[in-house]
């Protein structure tokens, strides 16, 4: 887990010789490494990503780089994040089966993970910009969020196992620190690395003058940083999901940490809502249909999450929290307890959702959903709807009664003009 | 930190030869170890505690035992708890100066800590049973709780330092696990190791039939176990405080963990409230005066905590939470943010307080305040007041407006008969 001097970034040329003798890798690709076909497909920002193919099949080789190229210059980032990504993937695979690429090999020193090549999957965000639908998407994501939330908590795990896991992931410092600053604080004042679309100033000024909004965002930062309810993916947006027309997988859990149960699903909703608000710039006659499809996905993710969580509550409550001995074995229904836990998860989720909607337009790392809109006048007007709805979500997180109510809210904001 | 085979419990006879050559110890007691006077004063339940005196002075030598003798048989408990106690003491000493005994020496392998001998301090619980007052007690405890809460959080610490600390203390598993079971769950059903005073059944049955109460207690268990806001003492009751007539110190932080900011102060209030409710059995003519003194201490602890916390907020907000850059530097007063943080701390504190009032009468480890009352009819009637007020605190934790309001509530329960 500590930094090392033997680390060496792979290249298309060096990869076969370096990995050809590793049985876990060669058995998936082919015994004759000299015949492997190697393509580098990463964007070179954070990681090297190779597709390696041979007579037996293909694998993804992902190797961390010791920096991020986000802001022109490079930003050092520890290689040990591959260690946390590997451990996150193994836990996600066991807590939510068939949700992540299968892992074939891990080398800590080389910060390298060999995993299943997902094909013909593409990044979900691209599909949402192109107006493509994915069958079963909502069900997949709702189940993934519920299973990882429930099974990574003391509702399921023993307190001892969970404490050991919390300690392990507490070592993943620098990457979650990006979230701490960029998501929760920078959007709400003129931070150095911020940028926003020209013409958006009136709305941005209004948000940054809203002291109550900042107080709530900082409260959520404390909940994010000082709450270890479950292991969260930490960066669950539509760029961390790969889909075909009928199948989806979650990738890239480098931002893994123990955090609030409502975090992942809240970030996910935000990214669907941003896809929704950006559609008028991407669609033609199919605008209404596709926006309705997105809201349908949001609503079904919410319903699936609650249903799956209740199902796990009824069948897998093996941890120390809300034990069966205290409720069912005393003749007491634990449904009100489950409802109370879910209610708190939803309150967190809507607040995280609103904050994510802000930071993707105001802070450093923007979304292609909006960034791909070349006409800044149109982009600003759509981002304004997104920003104003985000503020309402943060302010009213405790009063929202259902995912459907949030979708209704989105329909209303989708008709408003703020600039 | 791992178990070891070289550990050997000291005896009165072996101690001088074993420790006489350790400069940090010999310089405090005297160079000629053969002239040391050694007394074993521990109760032999969890730890060996020796007072060692010589020509230069005296020290306490505390050595962990690998078991607890609580229930007749022994209950294995890891020696590594001395490691956490040592690290807790060093942090408390730096975060709340002059609040804990000075540490002179630590030996991890021997699970041994040499520390300042507090004299003529006695355990505060004994003083409360005897009707003795301690000048400055409320101020000392309010400041201790506020300083450790604030300075152990990301209001003060860097996120990186705090994560390392969270990971370190996450290894302290078995002792906090005692709290998890005995405090939050066992009181609310017929758990194996429970016991309660004869005659108390009607009240106990009523509490255990209250499903909403159990749901709230389990919610607080989740907050206790999955919340790392700050480093908590973890067992801050009147048996963990030593006082003279004018000075107090906090001892025994073996239950240390990162947890909610409201935990320590909530547990502390509960122990003062139990002292209050038990007084009719211990006092004569001085009953009213002494009960009023206890409530005055509670009220002043609350006021001191808030005042000290606000003072630290104004002067030491150097962490990532609620940064000055986001508030004051934007011309925005952060007082509403501080009030919101305090409000949440108090909500937690009153709920933890109510639960502690329950477990000390219903679960395994009772308090001398009530246990010393030989007449079980009197004991049960006083415990009933304590239990019923505890339930009101858990139910109404979010609505209580001040420590004074809680003291008024205590006065009302002090006049009621529940049996």
Tab-separated table of N, CA and C in Angstrom, chain B residues 1-53:
chain	number	residue	atom	x	y	z
B	1	UNK	N	0.655	-3.994	18.829
B	1	UNK	CA	-0.776	-3.998	18.953
B	1	UNK	C	-1.331	-5.421	18.915
B	2	UNK	N	-0.582	-6.342	18.312
B	2	UNK	CA	-1.049	-7.719	18.278
B	2	UNK	C	-0.757	-8.389	19.624
B	3	UNK	N	-1.437	-9.491	19.892
B	3	UNK	CA	-1.210	-10.193	21.150
B	3	UNK	C	0.241	-10.671	21.209
B	4	UNK	N	0.733	-10.884	22.396
B	4	UNK	CA	2.136	-11.255	22.507
B	4	UNK	C	2.319	-12.286	23.607
B	5	UNK	N	3.427	-12.970	23.528
B	5	UNK	CA	3.675	-14.050	24.483
B	5	UNK	C	4.581	-13.595	25.621
B	6	UNK	N	5.202	-12.429	25.481
B	6	UNK	CA	6.119	-11.967	26.535
B	6	UNK	C	5.407	-11.203	27.637
B	7	UNK	N	4.125	-10.965	27.457
B	7	UNK	CA	3.342	-10.265	28.476
B	7	UNK	C	3.379	-11.036	29.784
B	8	UNK	N	3.598	-10.323	30.877
B	8	UNK	CA	3.594	-10.955	32.189
B	8	UNK	C	2.983	-9.996	33.208
B	9	UNK	N	1.903	-10.378	33.839
B	9	UNK	CA	1.286	-9.464	34.809
B	9	UNK	C	2.230	-9.208	35.976
B	10	UNK	N	2.312	-7.964	36.389
B	10	UNK	CA	3.155	-7.600	37.525
B	10	UNK	C	2.492	-8.029	38.830
B	11	UNK	N	3.309	-8.171	39.869
B	11	UNK	CA	2.793	-8.341	41.229
B	11	UNK	C	3.462	-7.279	42.095
B	12	UNK	N	2.943	-7.124	43.298
B	12	UNK	CA	3.553	-6.170	44.241
B	12	UNK	C	5.036	-6.503	44.430
B	13	UNK	N	5.343	-7.809	44.409
B	13	UNK	CA	6.724	-8.240	44.641
B	13	UNK	C	7.610	-8.015	43.417
B	14	UNK	N	7.067	-8.299	42.225
B	14	UNK	CA	7.920	-8.265	41.029
B	14	UNK	C	8.087	-6.865	40.450
B	15	UNK	N	7.207	-5.957	40.819
B	15	UNK	CA	7.182	-4.654	40.158
B	15	UNK	C	8.502	-3.863	40.248
B	16	UNK	N	9.106	-3.711	41.456
B	16	UNK	CA	10.331	-2.888	41.514
B	16	UNK	C	11.445	-3.413	40.613
B	17	UNK	N	11.650	-4.721	40.609
B	17	UNK	CA	12.713	-5.266	39.770
B	17	UNK	C	12.390	-5.083	38.294
B	18	UNK	N	11.106	-5.217	37.938
B	18	UNK	CA	10.715	-5.115	36.532
B	18	UNK	C	10.824	-3.695	35.996
B	19	UNK	N	10.473	-2.712	36.832
B	19	UNK	CA	10.384	-1.338	36.319
B	19	UNK	C	11.487	-0.421	36.834
B	20	UNK	N	12.280	-0.903	37.782
B	20	UNK	CA	13.266	-0.047	38.461
B	20	UNK	C	14.306	0.566	37.541
B	21	UNK	N	14.573	-0.084	36.416
B	21	UNK	CA	15.629	0.422	35.526
B	21	UNK	C	15.087	1.288	34.394
B	22	UNK	N	13.799	1.552	34.411
B	22	UNK	CA	13.228	2.392	33.344
B	22	UNK	C	13.345	3.849	33.771
B	23	UNK	N	14.190	4.630	33.065
B	23	UNK	CA	14.493	5.990	33.526
B	23	UNK	C	13.253	6.857	33.713
B	24	UNK	N	12.276	6.745	32.786
B	24	UNK	CA	11.080	7.601	32.891
B	24	UNK	C	10.317	7.320	34.180
B	25	UNK	N	10.402	6.082	34.656
B	25	UNK	CA	9.689	5.718	35.885
B	25	UNK	C	10.556	6.012	37.114
B	26	UNK	N	11.822	5.568	37.052
B	26	UNK	CA	12.708	5.752	38.214
B	26	UNK	C	12.888	7.229	38.553
B	27	UNK	N	12.927	8.078	37.537
B	27	UNK	CA	13.137	9.505	37.822
B	27	UNK	C	11.952	10.108	38.562
B	28	UNK	N	10.774	9.510	38.424
B	28	UNK	CA	9.593	10.034	39.119
B	28	UNK	C	9.462	9.464	40.531
B	29	UNK	N	9.931	8.226	40.733
B	29	UNK	CA	9.702	7.556	42.019
B	29	UNK	C	10.940	7.584	42.911
B	30	UNK	N	12.069	7.283	42.296
B	30	UNK	CA	13.303	7.232	43.095
B	30	UNK	C	14.249	6.216	42.475
B	31	UNK	N	15.554	6.481	42.533
B	31	UNK	CA	16.542	5.648	41.838
B	31	UNK	C	16.669	4.261	42.478
B	32	UNK	N	16.439	4.171	43.778
B	32	UNK	CA	16.603	2.892	44.469
B	32	UNK	C	15.273	2.134	44.506
B	33	UNK	N	15.081	1.258	43.514
B	33	UNK	CA	13.795	0.576	43.398
B	33	UNK	C	13.512	-0.327	44.590
B	34	UNK	N	14.552	-0.806	45.240
B	34	UNK	CA	14.329	-1.714	46.371
B	34	UNK	C	13.646	-0.989	47.531
B	35	UNK	N	13.706	0.365	47.477
B	35	UNK	CA	13.065	1.144	48.540
B	35	UNK	C	11.657	1.589	48.160
B	36	UNK	N	11.180	1.182	46.969
B	36	UNK	CA	9.832	1.588	46.553
B	36	UNK	C	8.762	0.919	47.418
B	37	UNK	N	7.713	1.685	47.637
B	37	UNK	CA	6.552	1.122	48.307
B	37	UNK	C	5.477	0.854	47.254
B	38	UNK	N	4.994	-0.395	47.188
B	38	UNK	CA	4.058	-0.786	46.132
B	38	UNK	C	2.741	-1.272	46.739
B	39	UNK	N	1.646	-0.677	46.282
B	39	UNK	CA	0.320	-1.109	46.746
B	39	UNK	C	-0.554	-1.430	45.533
B	40	UNK	N	-1.250	-2.549	45.557
B	40	UNK	CA	-2.190	-2.857	44.468
B	40	UNK	C	-3.557	-2.338	44.886
B	41	UNK	N	-4.128	-1.440	44.078
B	41	UNK	CA	-5.396	-0.820	44.456
B	41	UNK	C	-6.509	-1.069	43.434
B	42	UNK	N	-6.226	-1.803	42.365
B	42	UNK	CA	-7.263	-2.092	41.358
B	42	UNK	C	-8.281	-3.048	41.931
B	43	UNK	N	-9.442	-3.114	41.290
B	43	UNK	CA	-10.437	-4.070	41.767
B	43	UNK	C	-10.240	-5.427	41.096
B	44	UNK	N	-9.197	-5.538	40.269
B	44	UNK	CA	-8.880	-6.821	39.662
B	44	UNK	C	-9.865	-7.267	38.602
B	45	UNK	N	-10.745	-6.374	38.220
B	45	UNK	CA	-11.757	-6.728	37.235
B	45	UNK	C	-11.206	-6.690	35.817
B	46	UNK	N	-10.553	-5.587	35.505
B	46	UNK	CA	-10.056	-5.375	34.153
B	46	UNK	C	-8.556	-5.139	34.126
B	47	UNK	N	-8.050	-4.524	35.186
B	47	UNK	CA	-6.672	-4.038	35.177
B	47	UNK	C	-6.035	-4.232	36.531
B	48	UNK	N	-4.710	-4.365	36.523
B	48	UNK	CA	-3.940	-4.209	37.742
B	48	UNK	C	-3.609	-2.726	37.875
B	49	UNK	N	-3.816	-2.180	39.092
B	49	UNK	CA	-3.463	-0.780	39.319
B	49	UNK	C	-2.605	-0.710	40.580
B	50	UNK	N	-1.374	-0.237	40.421
B	50	UNK	CA	-0.438	-0.121	41.543
B	50	UNK	C	-0.148	1.344	41.837
B	51	UNK	N	-0.131	1.685	43.127
B	51	UNK	CA	0.450	2.967	43.517
B	51	UNK	C	1.874	2.665	43.969
B	52	UNK	N	2.842	3.301	43.323
B	52	UNK	CA	4.248	3.044	43.652
B	52	UNK	C	4.875	4.347	44.135
B	53	UNK	N	5.431	4.301	45.350
B	53	UNK	CA	5.980	5.522	45.942
B	53	UNK	C	7.440	5.334	46.323
